[in-house]
Coordinates of N, CA and C in Angstrom, one line a residue:
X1 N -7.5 -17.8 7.4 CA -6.1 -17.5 7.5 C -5.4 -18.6 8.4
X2 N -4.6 -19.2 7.7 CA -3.6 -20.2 8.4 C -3.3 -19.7 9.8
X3 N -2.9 -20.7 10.4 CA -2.2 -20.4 11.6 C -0.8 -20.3 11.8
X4 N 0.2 -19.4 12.2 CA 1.6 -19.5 11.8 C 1.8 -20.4 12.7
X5 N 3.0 -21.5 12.8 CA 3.5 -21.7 13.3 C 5.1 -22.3 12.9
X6 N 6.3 -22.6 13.4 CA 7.3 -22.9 12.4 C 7.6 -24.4 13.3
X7 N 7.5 -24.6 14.6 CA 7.8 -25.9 14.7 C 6.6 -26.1 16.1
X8 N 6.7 -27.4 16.2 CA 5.6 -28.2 17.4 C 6.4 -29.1 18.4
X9 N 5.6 -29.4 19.8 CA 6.2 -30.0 20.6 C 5.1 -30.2 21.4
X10 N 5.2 -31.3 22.3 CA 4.1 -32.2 23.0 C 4.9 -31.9 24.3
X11 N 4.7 -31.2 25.2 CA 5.3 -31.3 26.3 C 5.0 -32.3 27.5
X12 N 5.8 -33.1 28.5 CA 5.5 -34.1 29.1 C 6.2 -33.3 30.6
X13 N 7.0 -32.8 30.6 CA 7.3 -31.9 31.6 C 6.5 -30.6 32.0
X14 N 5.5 -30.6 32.9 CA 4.6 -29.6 33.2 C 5.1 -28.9 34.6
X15 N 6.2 -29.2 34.9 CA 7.1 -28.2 36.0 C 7.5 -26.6 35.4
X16 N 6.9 -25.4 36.0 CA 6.8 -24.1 36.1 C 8.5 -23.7 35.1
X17 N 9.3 -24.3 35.8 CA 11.0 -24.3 35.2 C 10.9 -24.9 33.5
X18 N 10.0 -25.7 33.3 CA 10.0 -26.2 31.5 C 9.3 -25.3 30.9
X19 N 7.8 -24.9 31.4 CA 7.3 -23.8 31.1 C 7.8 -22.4 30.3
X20 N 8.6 -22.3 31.7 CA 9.0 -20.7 31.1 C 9.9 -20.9 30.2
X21 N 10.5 -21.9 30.3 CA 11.7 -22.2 29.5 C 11.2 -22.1 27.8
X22 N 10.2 -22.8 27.5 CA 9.8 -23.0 26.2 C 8.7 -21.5 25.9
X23 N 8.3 -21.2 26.3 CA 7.8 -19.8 26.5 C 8.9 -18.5 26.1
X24 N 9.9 -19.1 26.8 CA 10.9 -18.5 26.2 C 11.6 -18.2 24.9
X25 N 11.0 -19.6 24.7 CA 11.9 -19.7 23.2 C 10.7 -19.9 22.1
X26 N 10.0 -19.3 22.2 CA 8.8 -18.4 21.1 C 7.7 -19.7 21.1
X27 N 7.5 -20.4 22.1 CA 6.2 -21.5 22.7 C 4.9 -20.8 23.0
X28 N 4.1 -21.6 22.3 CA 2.7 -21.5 23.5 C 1.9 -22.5 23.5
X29 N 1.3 -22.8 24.6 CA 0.4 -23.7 24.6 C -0.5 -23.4 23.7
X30 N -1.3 -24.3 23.4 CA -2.9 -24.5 22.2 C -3.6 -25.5 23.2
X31 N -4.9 -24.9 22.3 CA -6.0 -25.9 22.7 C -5.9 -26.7 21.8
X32 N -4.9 -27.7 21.5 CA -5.2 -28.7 20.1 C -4.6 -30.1 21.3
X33 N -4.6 -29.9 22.6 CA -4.4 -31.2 23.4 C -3.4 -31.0 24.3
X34 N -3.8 -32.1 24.9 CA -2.6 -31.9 26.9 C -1.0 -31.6 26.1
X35 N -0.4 -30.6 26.2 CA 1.3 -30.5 26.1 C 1.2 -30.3 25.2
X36 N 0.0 -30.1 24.2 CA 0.7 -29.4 22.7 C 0.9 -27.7 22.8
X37 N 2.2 -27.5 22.1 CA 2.6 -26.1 21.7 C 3.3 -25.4 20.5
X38 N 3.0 -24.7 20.4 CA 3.9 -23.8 18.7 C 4.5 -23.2 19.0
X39 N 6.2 -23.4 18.2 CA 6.6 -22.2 18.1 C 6.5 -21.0 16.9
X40 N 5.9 -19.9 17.9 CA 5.1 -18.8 16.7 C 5.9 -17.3 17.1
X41 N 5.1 -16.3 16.4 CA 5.4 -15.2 16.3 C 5.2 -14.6 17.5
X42 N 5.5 -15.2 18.8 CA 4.7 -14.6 20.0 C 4.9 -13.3 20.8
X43 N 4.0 -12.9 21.5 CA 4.4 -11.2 21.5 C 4.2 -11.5 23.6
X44 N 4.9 -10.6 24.1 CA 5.0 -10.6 25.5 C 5.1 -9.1 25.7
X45 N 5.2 -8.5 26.9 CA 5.6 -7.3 27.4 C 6.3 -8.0 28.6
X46 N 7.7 -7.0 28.9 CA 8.3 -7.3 29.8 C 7.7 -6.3 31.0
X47 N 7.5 -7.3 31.9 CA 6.6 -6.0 33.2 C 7.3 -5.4 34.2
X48 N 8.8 -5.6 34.3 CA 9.8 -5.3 34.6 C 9.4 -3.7 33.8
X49 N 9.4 -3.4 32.9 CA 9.5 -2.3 31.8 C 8.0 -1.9 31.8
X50 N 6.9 -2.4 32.0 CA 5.5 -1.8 31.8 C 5.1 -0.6 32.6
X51 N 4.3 0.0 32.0 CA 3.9 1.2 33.1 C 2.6 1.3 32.3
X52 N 1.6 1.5 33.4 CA 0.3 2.1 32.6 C 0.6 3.5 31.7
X53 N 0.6 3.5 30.1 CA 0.7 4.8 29.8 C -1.4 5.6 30.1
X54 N -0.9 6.9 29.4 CA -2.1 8.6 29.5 C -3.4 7.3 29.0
X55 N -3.1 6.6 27.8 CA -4.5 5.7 27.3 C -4.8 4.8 27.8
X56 N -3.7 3.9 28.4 CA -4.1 3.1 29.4 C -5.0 3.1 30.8
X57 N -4.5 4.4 31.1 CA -5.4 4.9 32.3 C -7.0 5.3 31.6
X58 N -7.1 5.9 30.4 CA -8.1 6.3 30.2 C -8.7 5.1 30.0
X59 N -8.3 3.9 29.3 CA -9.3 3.0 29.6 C -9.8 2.1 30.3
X60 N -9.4 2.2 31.9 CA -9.5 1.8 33.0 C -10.6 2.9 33.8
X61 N -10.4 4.3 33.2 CA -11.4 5.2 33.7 C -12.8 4.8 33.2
X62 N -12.3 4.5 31.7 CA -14.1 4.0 30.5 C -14.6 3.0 31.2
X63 N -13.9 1.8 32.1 CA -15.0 0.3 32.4 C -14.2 0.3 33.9
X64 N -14.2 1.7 34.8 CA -14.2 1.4 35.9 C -15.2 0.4 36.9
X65 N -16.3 0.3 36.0 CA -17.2 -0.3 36.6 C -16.7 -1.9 36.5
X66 N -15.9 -2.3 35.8 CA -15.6 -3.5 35.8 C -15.2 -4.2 37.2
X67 N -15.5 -5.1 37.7 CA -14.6 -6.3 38.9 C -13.9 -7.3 38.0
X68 N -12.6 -7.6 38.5 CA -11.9 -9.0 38.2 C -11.6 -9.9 39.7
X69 N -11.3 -10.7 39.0 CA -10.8 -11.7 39.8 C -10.5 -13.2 38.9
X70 N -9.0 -13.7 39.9 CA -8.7 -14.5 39.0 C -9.1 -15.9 39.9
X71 N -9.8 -16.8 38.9 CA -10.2 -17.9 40.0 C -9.3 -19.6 38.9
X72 N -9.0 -20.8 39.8 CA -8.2 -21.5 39.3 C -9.1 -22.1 38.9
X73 N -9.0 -23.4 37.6 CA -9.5 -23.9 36.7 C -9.3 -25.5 37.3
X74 N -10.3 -26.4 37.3 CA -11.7 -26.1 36.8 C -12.4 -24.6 37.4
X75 N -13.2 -24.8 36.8 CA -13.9 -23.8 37.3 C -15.5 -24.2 37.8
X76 N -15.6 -24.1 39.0 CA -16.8 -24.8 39.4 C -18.1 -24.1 39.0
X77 N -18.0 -23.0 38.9 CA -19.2 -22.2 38.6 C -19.6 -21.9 37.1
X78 N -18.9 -23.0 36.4 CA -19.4 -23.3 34.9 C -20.8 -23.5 34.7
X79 N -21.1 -22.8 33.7 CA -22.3 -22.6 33.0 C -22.8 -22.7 31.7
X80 N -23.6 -23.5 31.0 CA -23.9 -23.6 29.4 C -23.5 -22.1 28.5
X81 N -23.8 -20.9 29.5 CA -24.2 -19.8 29.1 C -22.6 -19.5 28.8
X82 N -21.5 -19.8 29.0 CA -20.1 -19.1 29.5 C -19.6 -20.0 27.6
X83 N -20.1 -21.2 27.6 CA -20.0 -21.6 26.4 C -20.3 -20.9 25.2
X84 N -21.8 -20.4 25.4 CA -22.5 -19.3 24.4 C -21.7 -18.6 24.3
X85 N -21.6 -17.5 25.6 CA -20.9 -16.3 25.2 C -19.6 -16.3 24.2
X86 N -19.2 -17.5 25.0 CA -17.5 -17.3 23.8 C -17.8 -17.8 22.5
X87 N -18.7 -18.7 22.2 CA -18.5 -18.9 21.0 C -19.5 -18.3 20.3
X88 N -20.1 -17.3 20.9 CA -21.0 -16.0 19.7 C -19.8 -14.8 19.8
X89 N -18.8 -14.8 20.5 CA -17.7 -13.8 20.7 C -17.0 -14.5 19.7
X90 N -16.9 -15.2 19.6 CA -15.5 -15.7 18.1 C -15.9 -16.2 17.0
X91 N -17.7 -16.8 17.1 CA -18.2 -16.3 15.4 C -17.9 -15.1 15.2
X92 N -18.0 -14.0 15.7 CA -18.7 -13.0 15.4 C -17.2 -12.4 15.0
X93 N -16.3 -12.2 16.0 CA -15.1 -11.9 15.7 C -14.0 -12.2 14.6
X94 N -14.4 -13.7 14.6 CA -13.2 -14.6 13.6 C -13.7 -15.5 12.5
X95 N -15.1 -15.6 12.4 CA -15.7 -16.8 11.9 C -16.2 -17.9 12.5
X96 N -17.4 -18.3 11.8 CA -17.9 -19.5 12.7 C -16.8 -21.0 12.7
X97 N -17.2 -21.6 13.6 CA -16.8 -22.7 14.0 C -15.0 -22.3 14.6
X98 N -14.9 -21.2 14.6 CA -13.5 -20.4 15.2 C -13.7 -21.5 16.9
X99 N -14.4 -21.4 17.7 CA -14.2 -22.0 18.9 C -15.7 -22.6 19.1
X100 N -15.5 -23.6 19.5 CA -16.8 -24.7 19.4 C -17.5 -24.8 21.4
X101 N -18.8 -24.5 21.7 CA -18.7 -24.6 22.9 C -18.4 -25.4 23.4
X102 N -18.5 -27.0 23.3 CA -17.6 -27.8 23.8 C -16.3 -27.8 24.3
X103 N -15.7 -27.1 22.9 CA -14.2 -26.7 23.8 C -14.0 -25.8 24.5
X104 N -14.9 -24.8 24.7 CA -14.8 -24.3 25.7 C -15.1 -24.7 27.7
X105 N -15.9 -25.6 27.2 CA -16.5 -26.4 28.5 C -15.3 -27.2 29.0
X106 N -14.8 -27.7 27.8 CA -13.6 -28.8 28.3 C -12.5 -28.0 28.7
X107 N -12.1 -26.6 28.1 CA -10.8 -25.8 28.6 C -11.6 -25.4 30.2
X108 N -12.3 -25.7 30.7 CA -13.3 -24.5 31.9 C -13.1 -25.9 33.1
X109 N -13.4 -27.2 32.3 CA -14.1 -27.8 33.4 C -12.6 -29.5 33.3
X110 N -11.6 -29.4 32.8 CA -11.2 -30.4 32.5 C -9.7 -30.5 32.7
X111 N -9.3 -30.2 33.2 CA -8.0 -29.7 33.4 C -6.9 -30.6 33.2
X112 N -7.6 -32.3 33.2 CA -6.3 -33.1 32.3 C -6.3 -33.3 31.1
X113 N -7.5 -32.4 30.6 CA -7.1 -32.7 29.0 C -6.5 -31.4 28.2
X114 N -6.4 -30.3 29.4 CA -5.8 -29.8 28.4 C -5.0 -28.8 29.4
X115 N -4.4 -27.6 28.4 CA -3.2 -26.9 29.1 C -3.0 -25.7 30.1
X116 N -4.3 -25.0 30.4 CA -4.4 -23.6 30.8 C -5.3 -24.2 32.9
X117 N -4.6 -23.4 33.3 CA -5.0 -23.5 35.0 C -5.5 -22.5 35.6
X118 N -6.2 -21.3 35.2 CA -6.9 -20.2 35.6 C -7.4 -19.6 34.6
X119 N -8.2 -18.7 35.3 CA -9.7 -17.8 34.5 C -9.7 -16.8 34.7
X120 N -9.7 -15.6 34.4 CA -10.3 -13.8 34.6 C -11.5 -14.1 34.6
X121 N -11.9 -13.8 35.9 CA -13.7 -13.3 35.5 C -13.8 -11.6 35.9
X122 N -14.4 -11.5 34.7 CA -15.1 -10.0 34.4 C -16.2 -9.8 35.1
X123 N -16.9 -8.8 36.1 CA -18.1 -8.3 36.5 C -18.6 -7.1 36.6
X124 N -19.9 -6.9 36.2 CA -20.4 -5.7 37.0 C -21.9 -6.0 37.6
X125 N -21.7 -5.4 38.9 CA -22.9 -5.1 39.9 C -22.7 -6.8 40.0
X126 N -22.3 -7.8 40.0 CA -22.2 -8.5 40.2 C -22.8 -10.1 39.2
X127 N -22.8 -9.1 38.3 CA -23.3 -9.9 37.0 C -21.9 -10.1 36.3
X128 N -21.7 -11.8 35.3 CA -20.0 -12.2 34.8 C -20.6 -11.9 33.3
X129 N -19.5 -10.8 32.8 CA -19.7 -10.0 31.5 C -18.2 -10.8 30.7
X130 N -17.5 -11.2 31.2 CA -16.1 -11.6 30.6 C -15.5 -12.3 30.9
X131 N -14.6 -13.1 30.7 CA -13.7 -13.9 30.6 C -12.3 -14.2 30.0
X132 N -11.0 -14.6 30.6 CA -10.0 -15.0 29.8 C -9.3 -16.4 30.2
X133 N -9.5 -17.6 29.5 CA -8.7 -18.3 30.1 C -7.2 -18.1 29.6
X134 N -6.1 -18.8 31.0 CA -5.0 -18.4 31.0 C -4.2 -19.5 31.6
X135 N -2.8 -19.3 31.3 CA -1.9 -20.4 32.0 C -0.7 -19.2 33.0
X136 N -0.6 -19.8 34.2 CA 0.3 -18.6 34.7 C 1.1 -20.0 35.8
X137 N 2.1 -19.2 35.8 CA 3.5 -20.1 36.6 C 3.8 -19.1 37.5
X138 N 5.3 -19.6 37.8 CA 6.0 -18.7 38.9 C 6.1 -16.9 38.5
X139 N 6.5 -17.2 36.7 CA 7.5 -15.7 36.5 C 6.3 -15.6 35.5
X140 N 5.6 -16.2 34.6 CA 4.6 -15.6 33.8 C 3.3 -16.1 33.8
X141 N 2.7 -15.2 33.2 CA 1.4 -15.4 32.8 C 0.8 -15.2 31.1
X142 N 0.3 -16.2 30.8 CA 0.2 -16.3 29.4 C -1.4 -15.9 29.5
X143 N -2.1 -14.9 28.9 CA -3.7 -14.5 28.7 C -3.9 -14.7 27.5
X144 N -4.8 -16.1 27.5 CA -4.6 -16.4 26.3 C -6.1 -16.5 25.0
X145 N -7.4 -16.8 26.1 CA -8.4 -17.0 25.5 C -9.8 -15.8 25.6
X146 N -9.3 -14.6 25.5 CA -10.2 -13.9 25.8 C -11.8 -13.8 25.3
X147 N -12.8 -13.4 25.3 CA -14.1 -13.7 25.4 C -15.4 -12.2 26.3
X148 N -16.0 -11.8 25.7 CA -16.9 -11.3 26.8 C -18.5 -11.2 25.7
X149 N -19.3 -10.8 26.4 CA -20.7 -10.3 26.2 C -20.5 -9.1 25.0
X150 N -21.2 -9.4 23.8 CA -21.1 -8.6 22.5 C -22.2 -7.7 22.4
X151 N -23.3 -7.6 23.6 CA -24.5 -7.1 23.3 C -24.2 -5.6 23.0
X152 N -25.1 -4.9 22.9 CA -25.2 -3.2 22.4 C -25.1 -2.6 23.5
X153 N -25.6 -2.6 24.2 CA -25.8 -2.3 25.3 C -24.0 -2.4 26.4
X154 N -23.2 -3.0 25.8 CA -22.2 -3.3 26.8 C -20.8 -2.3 26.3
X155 N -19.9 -1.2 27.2 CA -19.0 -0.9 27.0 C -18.3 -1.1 25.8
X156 N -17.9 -0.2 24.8 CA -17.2 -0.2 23.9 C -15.5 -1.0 24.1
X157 N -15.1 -0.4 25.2 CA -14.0 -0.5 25.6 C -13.8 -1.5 26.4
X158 N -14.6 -3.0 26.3 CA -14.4 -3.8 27.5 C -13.4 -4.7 27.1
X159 N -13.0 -5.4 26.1 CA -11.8 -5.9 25.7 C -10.2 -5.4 26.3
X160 N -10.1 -3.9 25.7 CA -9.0 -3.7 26.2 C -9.2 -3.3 27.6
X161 N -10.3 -2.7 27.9 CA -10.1 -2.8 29.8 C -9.7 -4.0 30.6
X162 N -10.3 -5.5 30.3 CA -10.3 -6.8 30.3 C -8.8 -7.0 30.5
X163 N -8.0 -6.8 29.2 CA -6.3 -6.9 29.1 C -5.6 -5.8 30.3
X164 N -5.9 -4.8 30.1 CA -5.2 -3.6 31.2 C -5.1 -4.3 32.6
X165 N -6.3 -4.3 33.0 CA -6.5 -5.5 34.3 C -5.6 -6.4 34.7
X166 N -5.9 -7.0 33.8 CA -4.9 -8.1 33.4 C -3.7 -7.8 33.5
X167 N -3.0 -7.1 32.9 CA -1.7 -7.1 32.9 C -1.2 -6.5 34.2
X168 N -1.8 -5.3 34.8 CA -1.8 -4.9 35.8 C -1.4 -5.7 37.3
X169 N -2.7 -6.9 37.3 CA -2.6 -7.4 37.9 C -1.2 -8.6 38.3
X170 N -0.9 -9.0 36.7 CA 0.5 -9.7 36.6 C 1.7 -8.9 36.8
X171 N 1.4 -7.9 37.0 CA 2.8 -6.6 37.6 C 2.9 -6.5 39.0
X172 N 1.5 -6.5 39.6 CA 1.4 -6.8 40.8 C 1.5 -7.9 41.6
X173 N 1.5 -8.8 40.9 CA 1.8 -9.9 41.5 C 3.1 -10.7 41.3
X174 N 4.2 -9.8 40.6 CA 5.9 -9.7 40.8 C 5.8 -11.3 39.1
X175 N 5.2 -11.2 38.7 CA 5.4 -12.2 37.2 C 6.3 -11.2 36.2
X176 N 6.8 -11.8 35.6 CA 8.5 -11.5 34.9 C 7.9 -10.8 33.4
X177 N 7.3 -12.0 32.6 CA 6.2 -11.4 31.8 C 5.0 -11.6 31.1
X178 N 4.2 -11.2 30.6 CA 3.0 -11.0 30.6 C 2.7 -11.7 28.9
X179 N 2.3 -13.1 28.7 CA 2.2 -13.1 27.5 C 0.6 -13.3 26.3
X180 N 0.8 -12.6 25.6 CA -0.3 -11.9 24.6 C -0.6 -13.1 23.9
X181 N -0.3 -14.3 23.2 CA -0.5 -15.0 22.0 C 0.7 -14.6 20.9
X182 N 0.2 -13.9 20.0 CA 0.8 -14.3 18.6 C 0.7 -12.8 17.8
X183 N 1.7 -12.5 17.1 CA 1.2 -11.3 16.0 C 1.4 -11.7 14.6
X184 N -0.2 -11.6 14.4 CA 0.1 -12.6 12.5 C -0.9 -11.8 11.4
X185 N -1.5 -11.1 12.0 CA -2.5 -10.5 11.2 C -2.6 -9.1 11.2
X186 N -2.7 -7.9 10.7 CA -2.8 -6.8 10.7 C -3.6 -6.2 12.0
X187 N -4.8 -6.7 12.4 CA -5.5 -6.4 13.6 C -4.5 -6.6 14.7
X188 N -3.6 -7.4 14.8 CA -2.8 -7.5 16.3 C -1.7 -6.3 16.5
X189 N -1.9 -5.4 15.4 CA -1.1 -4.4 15.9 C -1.5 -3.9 17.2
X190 N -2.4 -3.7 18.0 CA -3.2 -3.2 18.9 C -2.3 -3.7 20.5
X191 N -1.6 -5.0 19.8 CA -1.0 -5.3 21.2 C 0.3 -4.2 21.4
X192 N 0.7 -3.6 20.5 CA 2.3 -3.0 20.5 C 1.9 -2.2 21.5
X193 N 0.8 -1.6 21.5 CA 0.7 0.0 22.5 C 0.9 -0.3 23.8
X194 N 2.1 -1.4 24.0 CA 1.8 -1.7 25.9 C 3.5 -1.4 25.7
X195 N 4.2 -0.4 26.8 CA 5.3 -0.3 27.3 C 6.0 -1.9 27.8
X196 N 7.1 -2.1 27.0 CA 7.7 -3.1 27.1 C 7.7 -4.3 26.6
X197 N 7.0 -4.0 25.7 CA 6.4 -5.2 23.8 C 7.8 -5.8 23.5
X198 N 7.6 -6.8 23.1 CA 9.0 -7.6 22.8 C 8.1 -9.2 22.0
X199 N 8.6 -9.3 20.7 CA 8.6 -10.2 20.0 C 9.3 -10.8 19.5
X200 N 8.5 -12.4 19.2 CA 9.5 -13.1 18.7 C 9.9 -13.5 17.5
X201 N 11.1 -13.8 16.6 CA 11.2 -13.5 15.6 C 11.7 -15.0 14.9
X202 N 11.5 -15.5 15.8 CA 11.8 -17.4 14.9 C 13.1 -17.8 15.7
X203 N 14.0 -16.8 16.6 CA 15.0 -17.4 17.0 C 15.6 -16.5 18.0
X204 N 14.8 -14.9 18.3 CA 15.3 -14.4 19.4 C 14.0 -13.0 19.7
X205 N 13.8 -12.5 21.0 CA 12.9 -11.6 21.1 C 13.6 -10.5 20.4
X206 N 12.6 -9.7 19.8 CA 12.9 -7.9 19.6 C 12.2 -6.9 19.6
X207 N 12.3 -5.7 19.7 CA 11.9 -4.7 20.5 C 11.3 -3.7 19.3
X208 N 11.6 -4.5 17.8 CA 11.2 -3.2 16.8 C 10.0 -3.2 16.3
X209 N 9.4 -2.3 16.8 CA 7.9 -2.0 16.1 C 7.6 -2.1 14.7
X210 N 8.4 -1.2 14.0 CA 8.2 -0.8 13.2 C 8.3 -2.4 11.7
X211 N 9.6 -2.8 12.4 CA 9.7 -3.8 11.6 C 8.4 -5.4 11.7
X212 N 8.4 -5.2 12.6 CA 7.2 -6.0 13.0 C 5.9 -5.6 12.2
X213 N 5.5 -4.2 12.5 CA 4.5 -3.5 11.3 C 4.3 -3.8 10.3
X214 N 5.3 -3.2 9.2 CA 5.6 -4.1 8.3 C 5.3 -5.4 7.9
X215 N 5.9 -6.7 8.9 CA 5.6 -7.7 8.7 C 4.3 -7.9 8.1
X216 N 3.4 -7.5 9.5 CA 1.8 -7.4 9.1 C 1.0 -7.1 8.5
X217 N 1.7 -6.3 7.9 CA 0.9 -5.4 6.8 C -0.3 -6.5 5.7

């Protein structure tokens, strides 16, 4: 499946103020090189408006055992194995050659070649089960590259516990809004279920589910 996007831009201004600005107006950074961005179908929650809903909490009950913590990028405690994981998480997910471990090494450990400045690490008992890299400024935070451990043995529910967290944490720490990536495929309905969903629509955010549904279909 193609990647949507309707227009591109190389950004040379990396001040927090250009950021949000183009983020605003249906941007996101890519891994395709320093300042490259699309403007796409991008989906945010306003956290001003978020609230943990009844399933939200339940899924923060299912992987209580989780730890987070957000640490800034590079990331010094890079590992061959952090490569593995993600890219046996996005064969498996999206198709092979979907994310190559090299690029994962270079988004982890390289920070002038490309666009994202911090990490979620996932733990339990003190073992790193997850990951998301991310770009976050003054007013937002964009979660953009999520990733964890696919064995049998690991929580059904660790994905969206992973995001909950996540978002939580960008409420708590006074960020404006909280951005998801993109809605282009039928599977991304899953992002609507967050209080305060707002998409973009090629030329202004909106708030309708339903029509958005549709789209995807």
């Amino acid at each position: 499946m193609a990647y949507l996007f309707w227009k591109q831009t190389a950004l040379e201004d990396f001040s927090d103020h250009t950021i949000e600005k183009y983020y605003h107006n249906g941007y996101v950074f890519t891994r395709k090189g320093k300042g490259m961005m699309d403007q796409t179908r991008s989906v945010r929650i306003d956290l001003e408006a978020f609230e943990l809903s009844s399933e939200n909490k339940r899924i923060l009950r299912k992987t209580e055992e989780f730890q987070m913590k957000l640490e800034d990028l590079p990331f010094t405690e890079y590992h061959w194995s952090i490569g593995k994981m993600a890219k046996d998480f996005y064969d498996t997910k999206f198709g092979e050659k979907t994310f190559s471990a090299n690029k994962v090494k270079e988004l982890f450990t390289n920070p002038e070649q490309n666009n994202f400045n911090c990490v979620f690490v996932y733990s339990i008992a003190a073992s790193n089960v997850g990951y998301c890299i991310a770009r976050k400024t003054k007013n937002i935070l964009h979660y953009s590259y999520p990733f964890y451990n696919l064995s049998d043995e690991m929580n059904p529910n660790t994905g969206m516990g992973m995001m909950v967290r996540a978002l939580t944490y960008a409420k708590e720490q006074g960020k404006k809004y909280f951005y998801l990536g993109s809605a282009q495929r039928p599977g991304d309905i899953y992002k609507m279920q967050f209080k305060g969903f707002e998409w973009f629509d090629g030329n202004t955010w909106q708030t309708d589910l339903t029509q958005l549904k549709n789209i995807l279909k």
